[in-house]
Amino acid sequence: VVSEVVVSILEDDAAELQLYADESYTLVVPATDGGKIELSAPTQWGIMRGLETLSQLVLFDFDANAYTVDNSPWNIEDAPRFPHRQLMIDTARHYEPLSVIRQVIDACTFAKVNTIHWHLVDDQSFPFDSPSHPELAAKGAFSKYERYTDADVASIVEYARKRGVRVMVEVDTPGHASSWCAGAPEICPSSSCLSPLNPATNATFDLMADLFHDLTGGEKRLGLFPETLMHLGGDEVDTSCWGETPEIQAWMDDNGFTEDDAYLYYFNRVTEIAIAQGREVVGWDEIWENFGTSLDPTTIVAAWRTWAINSTDVTSKGYRMLYCPDSAWYLDSLDTTWEARYAEEPATGVAEEDEHLVLGGGGQMWGETADPSDVLPTIWPGMAAIAERLWSPRDVTDTVEAAPRLAGFRCLMESRGVPFAPITNLISRSAPSGPGSCTAQRRRHV
């Protein structure tokens, strides 16, 4: 029987929840009855991670009718390898209700995932009710019922913060922006060619400045998303639409621009707007492939096409990066096993002196085939494998050793009400093959 749990914040009990927040902790569980459990950490965020670990050590013994901690004593000194461990959610391909987003956040805390990357809008829908431009959602959302007010967004961000989870918003442009055109046709090339957005008119950048201000409050650590990082997309931009639009082609001719030059001009302008509002910009790796060191030096490259860009090239030039490989860490790749996800190494090929520039990465839950009915068992177990790789030291790579941990974690998640697909599935989120015990499945891996 434990007499008490002593919790000590050693340095800063009001540390901000931002990139590089200290999440380390020390947890001591005694072997003898009557002792006290001691948990200490530099910040409250480390305390949260330590409490999560403690909660997973405590089991209920039905025979003894008591809670126990097996295999004590424990003396744990723990810290994450990477400061940014994310799950991306996509609310543009399918609308996800607030209740589902909160369930996703809760589940992330159990795996010590510390960031939700919110892919807010895309070609298919614009669900955010922008205070400055309400016409975007009024005409761009799937329906008037499938939208997020600014109060909705604020509630999600605060819900996540209280659980030690940052929320990074993504506003993906100039491509993936067709849904903007119903509400703001003046920023689109033409009615027959909706995106990429029009770089030749200041109306585009004026609207961007307004929208970003809605999200950021115009200053660092303010707004609906106080998170310092802001994702601006920049991926899969087919610029042929610009060359086929006479007004844009004339503008490019006047400025001596190729279509690639116009793409760089666009991305640099929206980057300047975000930086002026106190944000550091993240962009998909096409921006590096196309522009390299022409990008602002504070830009963070999100590497998803690991066959197309070289992480060593990014980091050797002093740029930071996130590791988000397709299909290995794309959770909608349903035939990718957890073992394949676990085998990925975010810093492959990166020089030791540059490894600090790899901030982490995470799983991407693209929403084309996931809605509220199946999004959680599509995320798990794949995200659990990714989360362990992002938290653990580099040499923790053995899938045979990881299998019983993951099987046990599945039982824990199910006991907490999180839909978590069987780890032996060849296709993620498919049903169990028959009757059986989660615990029995776990024992097969021990």
Short mmCIF file of C-alpha atoms in Angstrom, two decimals:
data_model
loop_
_atom_site.label_atom_id
_atom_site.label_comp_id
_atom_site.label_asym_id
_atom_site.label_seq_id
_atom_site.Cartn_x
_atom_site.Cartn_y
_atom_site.Cartn_z
CA VAL A 1 0.00 0.00 0.00
CA VAL A 2 1.37 3.38 -1.00
CA SER A 3 1.00 6.06 1.64
CA GLU A 4 1.12 9.06 -0.69
CA VAL A 5 2.16 10.41 -4.08
CA VAL A 6 4.48 13.40 -3.89
CA VAL A 7 4.60 15.62 -6.98
CA SER A 8 7.30 18.29 -7.33
CA ILE A 9 7.76 20.87 -10.10
CA LEU A 10 11.42 21.75 -9.80
CA GLU A 11 11.85 24.81 -11.99
CA ASP A 12 8.88 26.46 -13.74
CA ASP A 13 5.28 25.70 -12.85
CA ALA A 14 4.02 28.15 -15.48
CA ALA A 15 6.12 27.06 -18.46
CA GLU A 16 4.53 27.84 -21.82
CA LEU A 17 3.36 24.96 -23.98
CA GLN A 18 5.48 25.54 -27.08
CA LEU A 19 8.09 23.71 -29.12
CA TYR A 20 11.04 22.72 -26.89
CA ALA A 21 8.94 22.68 -23.70
CA ASP A 22 10.74 20.45 -21.19
CA GLU A 23 8.80 17.18 -20.82
CA SER A 24 11.39 15.22 -18.83
CA TYR A 25 10.49 13.64 -15.48
CA THR A 26 11.72 11.29 -12.76
CA LEU A 27 9.37 8.71 -11.23
CA VAL A 28 10.26 6.60 -8.17
CA VAL A 29 7.91 3.83 -7.00
CA PRO A 30 8.98 2.02 -3.81
CA ALA A 31 9.07 -1.74 -3.36
CA THR A 32 7.64 -1.85 0.16
CA ASP A 33 4.22 -1.08 1.59
CA GLY A 34 3.85 2.26 3.31
CA GLY A 35 6.28 4.03 1.02
CA LYS A 36 5.56 7.06 -1.08
CA ILE A 37 5.65 7.48 -4.86
CA GLU A 38 7.74 10.48 -5.90
CA LEU A 39 7.31 12.27 -9.22
CA SER A 40 9.43 15.30 -10.09
CA ALA A 41 9.94 17.32 -13.27
CA PRO A 42 11.24 20.73 -14.32
CA THR A 43 7.81 21.78 -15.63
CA GLN A 44 4.15 20.89 -15.35
CA TRP A 45 4.38 19.26 -18.80
CA GLY A 46 6.92 16.77 -17.51
CA ILE A 47 4.63 16.09 -14.56
CA MET A 48 1.82 15.27 -17.01
CA ARG A 49 4.03 12.78 -18.87
CA GLY A 50 5.11 11.21 -15.59
CA LEU A 51 1.54 10.90 -14.34
CA GLU A 52 0.65 9.15 -17.59
CA THR A 53 3.47 6.67 -17.03
CA LEU A 54 2.35 6.09 -13.45
CA SER A 55 -1.24 5.53 -14.57
CA GLN A 56 -0.04 2.80 -16.92
CA LEU A 57 1.91 1.05 -14.16
CA VAL A 58 -1.12 0.86 -11.86
CA LEU A 59 -3.37 -2.17 -12.38
CA PHE A 60 -6.52 -3.31 -10.58
CA ASP A 61 -6.20 -6.74 -8.93
CA PHE A 62 -9.73 -8.19 -8.79
CA ASP A 63 -8.69 -11.00 -6.43
CA ALA A 64 -7.18 -8.56 -3.94
CA ASN A 65 -9.78 -5.89 -4.68
CA ALA A 66 -6.96 -3.34 -4.78
CA TYR A 67 -4.81 -1.35 -7.15
CA THR A 68 -1.25 -2.61 -7.49
CA VAL A 69 2.01 -1.73 -9.23
CA ASP A 70 3.66 -4.87 -10.56
CA ASN A 71 7.40 -5.41 -10.59
CA SER A 72 8.20 -2.58 -8.20
CA PRO A 73 10.47 -0.89 -7.30
CA TRP A 74 10.62 1.45 -10.28
CA ASN A 75 13.14 4.25 -10.77
CA ILE A 76 12.41 5.92 -14.09
CA GLU A 77 14.24 8.87 -15.62
CA ASP A 78 12.53 9.68 -18.88
CA ALA A 79 12.46 12.33 -21.60
CA PRO A 80 11.39 12.43 -25.25
CA ARG A 81 13.94 12.16 -28.03
CA PHE A 82 12.09 14.70 -30.20
CA PRO A 83 10.27 17.87 -29.06
CA HIS A 84 7.56 17.68 -31.77
CA ARG A 85 5.47 14.49 -31.89
CA GLN A 86 2.33 15.08 -33.90
CA LEU A 87 -0.86 13.56 -35.17
CA MET A 88 -2.34 15.34 -38.17
CA ILE A 89 -6.13 15.41 -38.43
CA ASP A 90 -7.95 16.44 -41.60
CA THR A 91 -11.31 18.18 -41.15
CA ALA A 92 -11.73 19.26 -44.77
CA ARG A 93 -12.23 15.88 -46.50
CA HIS A 94 -14.70 14.80 -43.81
CA TYR A 95 -16.03 17.07 -41.09
CA GLU A 96 -15.04 15.84 -37.63
CA PRO A 97 -17.34 16.99 -34.79
CA LEU A 98 -15.80 18.64 -31.75
CA SER A 99 -16.57 15.60 -29.63
CA VAL A 100 -14.52 13.40 -31.95
CA ILE A 101 -11.59 15.84 -31.98
CA ARG A 102 -11.62 15.82 -28.17
CA GLN A 103 -11.55 12.00 -28.19
CA VAL A 104 -8.55 12.14 -30.54
CA ILE A 105 -6.75 14.56 -28.20
CA ASP A 106 -7.44 12.38 -25.16
CA ALA A 107 -6.06 9.33 -26.95
CA CYS A 108 -2.94 11.25 -27.97
CA THR A 109 -2.10 12.04 -24.36
CA PHE A 110 -2.06 8.32 -23.51
CA ALA A 111 0.72 7.85 -26.12
CA LYS A 112 2.54 11.05 -25.12
CA VAL A 113 1.81 12.64 -28.51
CA ASN A 114 2.23 16.35 -27.81
CA THR A 115 0.92 18.06 -30.98
CA ILE A 116 -2.25 18.05 -33.06
CA HIS A 117 -1.54 19.28 -36.58
CA TRP A 118 -4.97 20.55 -37.67
CA HIS A 119 -5.32 20.44 -41.46
CA LEU A 120 -8.25 22.82 -41.31
CA VAL A 121 -9.26 23.50 -44.94
CA ASP A 122 -8.69 22.00 -48.38
CA ASP A 123 -10.20 21.68 -51.86
CA GLN A 124 -13.25 19.82 -50.61
CA SER A 125 -14.45 22.20 -47.91
CA PHE A 126 -13.70 25.35 -45.93
CA PRO A 127 -15.28 24.66 -42.52
CA PHE A 128 -13.73 27.52 -40.51
CA ASP A 129 -16.08 30.44 -39.83
CA SER A 130 -13.56 33.23 -40.32
CA PRO A 131 -14.66 36.34 -38.40
CA SER A 132 -13.10 38.57 -41.05
CA HIS A 133 -14.39 36.62 -44.06
CA PRO A 134 -17.51 34.67 -43.05
CA GLU A 135 -18.36 34.17 -46.73
CA LEU A 136 -15.60 31.54 -47.02
CA ALA A 137 -17.36 29.02 -44.78
CA ALA A 138 -20.85 30.21 -45.67
CA LYS A 139 -20.23 29.15 -49.27
CA GLY A 140 -17.30 26.75 -48.88
CA ALA A 141 -18.32 24.37 -46.06
CA PHE A 142 -20.04 21.09 -46.83
CA SER A 143 -23.16 22.45 -45.13
CA LYS A 144 -24.19 25.12 -42.67
CA TYR A 145 -24.03 22.48 -39.93
CA GLU A 146 -20.47 21.37 -40.65
CA ARG A 147 -18.49 24.40 -39.58
CA TYR A 148 -16.26 25.57 -36.74
CA THR A 149 -16.84 28.94 -35.10
CA ASP A 150 -13.93 30.81 -33.59
CA ALA A 151 -15.30 29.78 -30.18
CA ASP A 152 -15.25 26.13 -31.29
CA VAL A 153 -11.61 26.41 -32.31
CA ALA A 154 -10.65 28.19 -29.10
CA SER A 155 -12.35 25.49 -27.05
CA ILE A 156 -10.42 22.72 -28.81
CA VAL A 157 -7.09 24.51 -28.44
CA GLU A 158 -7.70 25.08 -24.73
CA TYR A 159 -8.91 21.50 -24.22
CA ALA A 160 -5.65 20.30 -25.78
CA ARG A 161 -3.48 22.75 -23.79
CA LYS A 162 -4.87 21.54 -20.49
CA ARG A 163 -3.73 18.06 -21.50
CA GLY A 164 -0.27 19.12 -22.61
CA VAL A 165 -1.02 19.04 -26.34
CA ARG A 166 -0.10 21.85 -28.73
CA VAL A 167 -2.31 22.60 -31.76
CA MET A 168 -0.61 23.69 -34.99
CA VAL A 169 -3.00 24.94 -37.66
CA GLU A 170 -2.44 24.32 -41.37
CA VAL A 171 -3.86 26.65 -44.03
CA ASP A 172 -2.77 24.93 -47.23
CA THR A 173 -2.29 27.25 -50.22
CA PRO A 174 -1.87 28.17 -53.03
CA GLY A 175 -2.95 24.68 -54.15
CA HIS A 176 -5.63 22.64 -52.38
CA ALA A 177 -7.73 25.80 -52.17
CA SER A 178 -10.66 25.32 -54.55
CA SER A 179 -13.18 25.60 -51.70
CA TRP A 180 -12.15 29.23 -51.17
CA CYS A 181 -13.47 30.28 -54.57
CA ALA A 182 -17.19 30.08 -53.88
CA GLY A 183 -16.87 32.72 -51.19
CA ALA A 184 -13.98 34.72 -52.63
CA PRO A 185 -13.90 34.30 -56.43
CA GLU A 186 -11.67 37.37 -56.76
CA ILE A 187 -8.67 35.45 -55.42
CA CYS A 188 -9.04 32.52 -57.85
CA PRO A 189 -7.71 32.48 -61.43
CA SER A 190 -11.09 31.84 -63.11
CA SER A 191 -14.37 30.00 -62.71
CA SER A 192 -12.98 27.09 -64.72
CA CYS A 193 -9.55 27.04 -63.08
CA LEU A 194 -9.94 27.50 -59.34
CA SER A 195 -6.47 26.91 -57.95
CA PRO A 196 -3.66 27.60 -57.26
CA LEU A 197 -4.86 30.89 -55.84
CA ASN A 198 -4.15 34.02 -57.87
CA PRO A 199 -0.70 35.46 -57.08
CA ALA A 200 -1.20 38.46 -59.35
CA THR A 201 -3.68 40.36 -57.21
CA ASN A 202 -3.20 41.97 -53.81
CA ALA A 203 -6.71 40.83 -52.96
CA THR A 204 -5.29 37.35 -52.36
CA PHE A 205 -2.71 38.54 -49.86
CA ASP A 206 -5.08 41.00 -48.18
CA LEU A 207 -7.49 38.13 -47.53
CA MET A 208 -4.59 35.96 -46.28
CA ALA A 209 -3.52 38.66 -43.85
CA ASP A 210 -7.07 38.92 -42.51
CA LEU A 211 -7.49 35.17 -42.17
CA PHE A 212 -4.10 34.72 -40.52
CA HIS A 213 -5.01 37.49 -38.08
CA ASP A 214 -8.18 35.58 -37.19
CA LEU A 215 -6.00 32.59 -36.34
CA THR A 216 -2.97 34.28 -34.75
CA GLY A 217 -4.33 37.44 -33.15
CA GLY A 218 -1.60 39.28 -35.08
CA GLU A 219 1.10 38.64 -32.47
CA LYS A 220 3.29 35.87 -31.14
CA ARG A 221 1.52 33.45 -28.76
CA LEU A 222 -1.87 35.11 -29.19
CA GLY A 223 -5.01 34.31 -31.17
CA LEU A 224 -7.06 31.18 -31.61
CA PHE A 225 -3.84 29.21 -32.16
CA PRO A 226 -1.17 30.54 -29.75
CA GLU A 227 1.19 27.86 -31.09
CA THR A 228 4.26 29.51 -32.62
CA LEU A 229 4.41 27.09 -35.57
CA MET A 230 1.97 27.65 -38.45
CA HIS A 231 1.77 25.31 -41.42
CA LEU A 232 1.22 26.98 -44.80
CA GLY A 233 1.11 23.88 -46.99
CA GLY A 234 2.64 24.71 -50.37
CA ASP A 235 2.31 21.15 -51.71
CA GLU A 236 1.10 19.70 -55.00
CA VAL A 237 0.94 23.05 -56.75
CA ASP A 238 0.10 22.68 -60.44
CA THR A 239 0.97 26.12 -61.80
CA SER A 240 -0.28 25.44 -65.33
CA CYS A 241 -3.52 27.19 -64.41
CA TRP A 242 -1.60 30.46 -64.05
CA GLY A 243 -0.11 30.21 -67.52
CA GLU A 244 -3.56 29.51 -68.96
CA THR A 245 -5.07 32.63 -67.36
CA PRO A 246 -4.33 35.71 -69.53
CA GLU A 247 -4.29 38.21 -66.66
CA ILE A 248 -1.87 36.11 -64.60
CA GLN A 249 0.34 35.38 -67.61
CA ALA A 250 0.51 39.10 -68.38
CA TRP A 251 1.50 39.80 -64.75
CA MET A 252 4.22 37.15 -64.93
CA ASP A 253 5.49 38.65 -68.18
CA ASP A 254 5.58 42.14 -66.68
CA ASN A 255 7.65 40.84 -63.74
CA GLY A 256 9.88 38.52 -65.75
CA PHE A 257 8.49 35.53 -63.83
CA THR A 258 8.27 31.92 -64.82
CA GLU A 259 5.49 29.89 -63.22
CA ASP A 260 8.03 28.62 -60.67
CA ASP A 261 9.06 32.20 -59.92
CA ALA A 262 5.42 33.08 -59.29
CA TYR A 263 5.10 30.09 -56.95
CA LEU A 264 8.11 31.29 -54.94
CA TYR A 265 6.76 34.86 -54.94
CA TYR A 266 3.45 33.59 -53.56
CA PHE A 267 4.97 31.44 -50.84
CA ASN A 268 7.40 34.14 -49.75
CA ARG A 269 4.60 36.68 -49.45
CA VAL A 270 2.38 34.48 -47.29
CA THR A 271 5.46 33.55 -45.24
CA GLU A 272 6.15 37.25 -44.64
CA ILE A 273 2.56 37.73 -43.47
CA ALA A 274 2.83 34.83 -41.03
CA ILE A 275 6.21 35.97 -39.69
CA ALA A 276 4.89 39.50 -39.21
CA GLN A 277 2.16 37.98 -37.05
CA GLY A 278 4.66 36.18 -34.83
CA ARG A 279 4.70 32.75 -36.45
CA GLU A 280 7.38 30.37 -37.69
CA VAL A 281 6.37 28.75 -40.97
CA VAL A 282 6.13 25.05 -41.75
CA GLY A 283 5.66 23.90 -45.35
CA TRP A 284 5.47 20.60 -47.20
CA ASP A 285 8.69 19.48 -48.85
CA GLU A 286 7.85 20.71 -52.36
CA ILE A 287 8.88 24.16 -51.19
CA TRP A 288 12.38 22.83 -50.49
CA GLU A 289 12.55 20.88 -53.72
CA ASN A 290 11.61 23.98 -55.71
CA PHE A 291 13.26 26.79 -53.76
CA GLY A 292 15.86 25.41 -51.36
CA THR A 293 17.77 28.15 -49.57
CA SER A 294 15.66 30.86 -51.22
CA LEU A 295 13.22 30.14 -48.39
CA ASP A 296 13.31 32.20 -45.22
CA PRO A 297 15.93 30.54 -42.98
CA THR A 298 13.41 29.99 -40.18
CA THR A 299 11.22 27.82 -42.45
CA ILE A 300 10.61 24.25 -41.30
CA VAL A 301 10.39 21.61 -44.04
CA ALA A 302 7.82 18.83 -43.52
CA ALA A 303 9.27 15.87 -45.42
CA TRP A 304 6.57 13.59 -46.78
CA ARG A 305 8.08 12.58 -50.12
CA THR A 306 11.16 10.91 -48.71
CA TRP A 307 11.90 9.47 -52.15
CA ALA A 308 12.13 12.98 -53.61
CA ILE A 309 14.03 15.09 -51.08
CA ASN A 310 17.19 14.49 -49.11
CA SER A 311 16.96 15.11 -45.37
CA THR A 312 20.72 15.53 -45.25
CA ASP A 313 20.52 18.33 -47.80
CA VAL A 314 17.86 20.15 -45.74
CA THR A 315 19.65 19.92 -42.41
CA SER A 316 23.16 20.51 -43.77
CA LYS A 317 21.93 23.92 -44.96
CA GLY A 318 20.81 24.74 -41.42
CA TYR A 319 17.06 24.30 -42.01
CA ARG A 320 14.84 22.45 -39.58
CA MET A 321 12.58 19.60 -40.65
CA LEU A 322 9.73 17.31 -39.62
CA TYR A 323 9.54 13.68 -40.71
CA CYS A 324 6.12 12.64 -42.08
CA PRO A 325 6.78 9.93 -44.70
CA ASP A 326 4.19 8.68 -47.16
CA SER A 327 3.13 5.89 -46.88
CA ALA A 328 5.00 4.66 -43.83
CA TRP A 329 3.52 7.27 -41.48
CA TYR A 330 0.37 8.00 -43.51
CA LEU A 331 -2.33 6.42 -41.37
CA ASP A 332 -4.72 6.19 -44.31
CA SER A 333 -2.28 3.72 -45.89
CA LEU A 334 -4.32 0.87 -44.50
CA ASP A 335 -2.04 -1.94 -45.65
CA THR A 336 1.03 -0.53 -43.86
CA THR A 337 1.71 -2.66 -40.78
CA TRP A 338 2.69 -1.24 -37.42
CA GLU A 339 6.05 -2.99 -37.83
CA ALA A 340 6.73 -1.03 -41.03
CA ARG A 341 5.83 2.21 -39.26
CA TYR A 342 8.08 1.30 -36.32
CA ALA A 343 11.03 0.64 -38.63
CA GLU A 344 11.23 4.27 -39.79
CA GLU A 345 14.11 6.45 -38.53
CA PRO A 346 13.48 10.22 -38.74
CA ALA A 347 17.17 11.15 -38.80
CA THR A 348 18.45 8.65 -41.36
CA GLY A 349 21.50 10.08 -43.11
CA VAL A 350 21.52 13.27 -41.03
CA ALA A 351 24.92 14.20 -39.60
CA GLU A 352 25.14 13.83 -35.83
CA GLU A 353 25.85 17.54 -35.39
CA ASP A 354 22.67 18.34 -37.36
CA GLU A 355 20.28 15.91 -35.67
CA HIS A 356 18.89 18.69 -33.45
CA LEU A 357 17.43 20.19 -36.63
CA VAL A 358 15.13 17.17 -36.98
CA LEU A 359 12.37 18.36 -34.68
CA GLY A 360 10.40 15.12 -34.87
CA GLY A 361 7.40 14.38 -37.05
CA GLY A 362 4.31 12.24 -36.84
CA GLY A 363 1.42 10.36 -38.34
CA GLN A 364 -0.87 11.90 -40.94
CA MET A 365 -4.58 11.01 -40.74
CA TRP A 366 -5.74 12.18 -44.15
CA GLY A 367 -9.51 12.23 -44.25
CA GLU A 368 -10.55 10.97 -47.68
CA THR A 369 -11.61 7.59 -46.27
CA ALA A 370 -11.98 8.38 -42.57
CA ASP A 371 -14.93 10.06 -40.87
CA PRO A 372 -16.31 10.02 -37.31
CA SER A 373 -17.33 6.38 -37.73
CA ASP A 374 -13.82 5.02 -38.20
CA VAL A 375 -11.18 7.68 -37.64
CA LEU A 376 -10.00 6.41 -34.23
CA PRO A 377 -9.38 2.75 -35.18
CA THR A 378 -7.68 4.03 -38.33
CA ILE A 379 -5.28 6.10 -36.20
CA TRP A 380 -4.54 3.26 -33.78
CA PRO A 381 -2.45 1.07 -33.65
CA GLY A 382 -0.28 2.74 -36.30
CA MET A 383 0.06 5.97 -34.35
CA ALA A 384 1.15 4.06 -31.25
CA ALA A 385 4.12 2.65 -33.15
CA ILE A 386 5.03 6.10 -34.46
CA ALA A 387 4.66 7.69 -31.02
CA GLU A 388 7.01 5.18 -29.41
CA ARG A 389 9.67 5.80 -32.07
CA LEU A 390 9.41 9.57 -31.60
CA TRP A 391 9.67 9.37 -27.81
CA SER A 392 12.27 6.64 -27.42
CA PRO A 393 16.05 6.72 -27.89
CA ARG A 394 17.31 6.06 -31.41
CA ASP A 395 18.47 2.52 -30.61
CA VAL A 396 15.00 1.35 -29.54
CA THR A 397 14.09 -0.30 -32.85
CA ASP A 398 13.34 -3.98 -32.19
CA THR A 399 9.78 -4.85 -33.27
CA VAL A 400 9.91 -8.21 -31.44
CA GLU A 401 10.54 -6.39 -28.18
CA ALA A 402 7.98 -3.70 -29.06
CA ALA A 403 5.16 -6.15 -29.85
CA PRO A 404 4.18 -6.99 -26.24
CA ARG A 405 4.33 -3.30 -25.31
CA LEU A 406 2.03 -2.40 -28.18
CA ALA A 407 -0.33 -5.29 -27.44
CA GLY A 408 -0.50 -4.19 -23.81
CA PHE A 409 -1.07 -0.60 -24.84
CA ARG A 410 -3.99 -1.70 -26.99
CA CYS A 411 -5.63 -3.31 -23.94
CA LEU A 412 -5.04 -0.11 -21.95
CA MET A 413 -6.55 2.08 -24.69
CA GLU A 414 -9.59 -0.17 -25.00
CA SER A 415 -10.09 -0.03 -21.23
CA ARG A 416 -10.12 3.76 -21.55
CA GLY A 417 -12.72 3.69 -24.30
CA VAL A 418 -10.44 4.31 -27.29
CA PRO A 419 -11.31 2.24 -30.39
CA PHE A 420 -7.98 0.56 -31.21
CA ALA A 421 -7.78 -1.98 -34.03
CA PRO A 422 -6.04 -5.33 -33.43
CA ILE A 423 -2.29 -5.02 -33.95
CA THR A 424 -2.21 -8.24 -35.99
CA ASN A 425 -4.49 -6.81 -38.67
CA LEU A 426 -3.08 -6.88 -42.17
CA ILE A 427 -5.48 -4.05 -43.01
CA SER A 428 -5.79 -1.27 -40.46
CA ARG A 429 -9.15 -0.68 -38.78
CA SER A 430 -10.60 -4.02 -39.93
CA ALA A 431 -12.62 -6.04 -37.42
CA PRO A 432 -11.19 -8.74 -35.15
CA SER A 433 -11.03 -12.16 -36.82
CA GLY A 434 -13.22 -13.73 -34.13
CA PRO A 435 -14.00 -13.87 -30.40
CA GLY A 436 -11.15 -13.49 -27.98
CA SER A 437 -9.47 -11.66 -25.16
CA CYS A 438 -7.35 -8.57 -25.56
CA THR A 439 -5.22 -9.84 -22.70
CA ALA A 440 -4.80 -13.23 -24.39
CA GLN A 441 -3.68 -11.50 -27.57
CA ARG A 442 -1.19 -9.56 -25.48
CA ARG A 443 0.22 -12.73 -23.89
CA ARG A 444 0.93 -14.22 -27.32
CA HIS A 445 3.48 -11.45 -27.83
CA VAL A 446 5.24 -11.83 -24.46
#
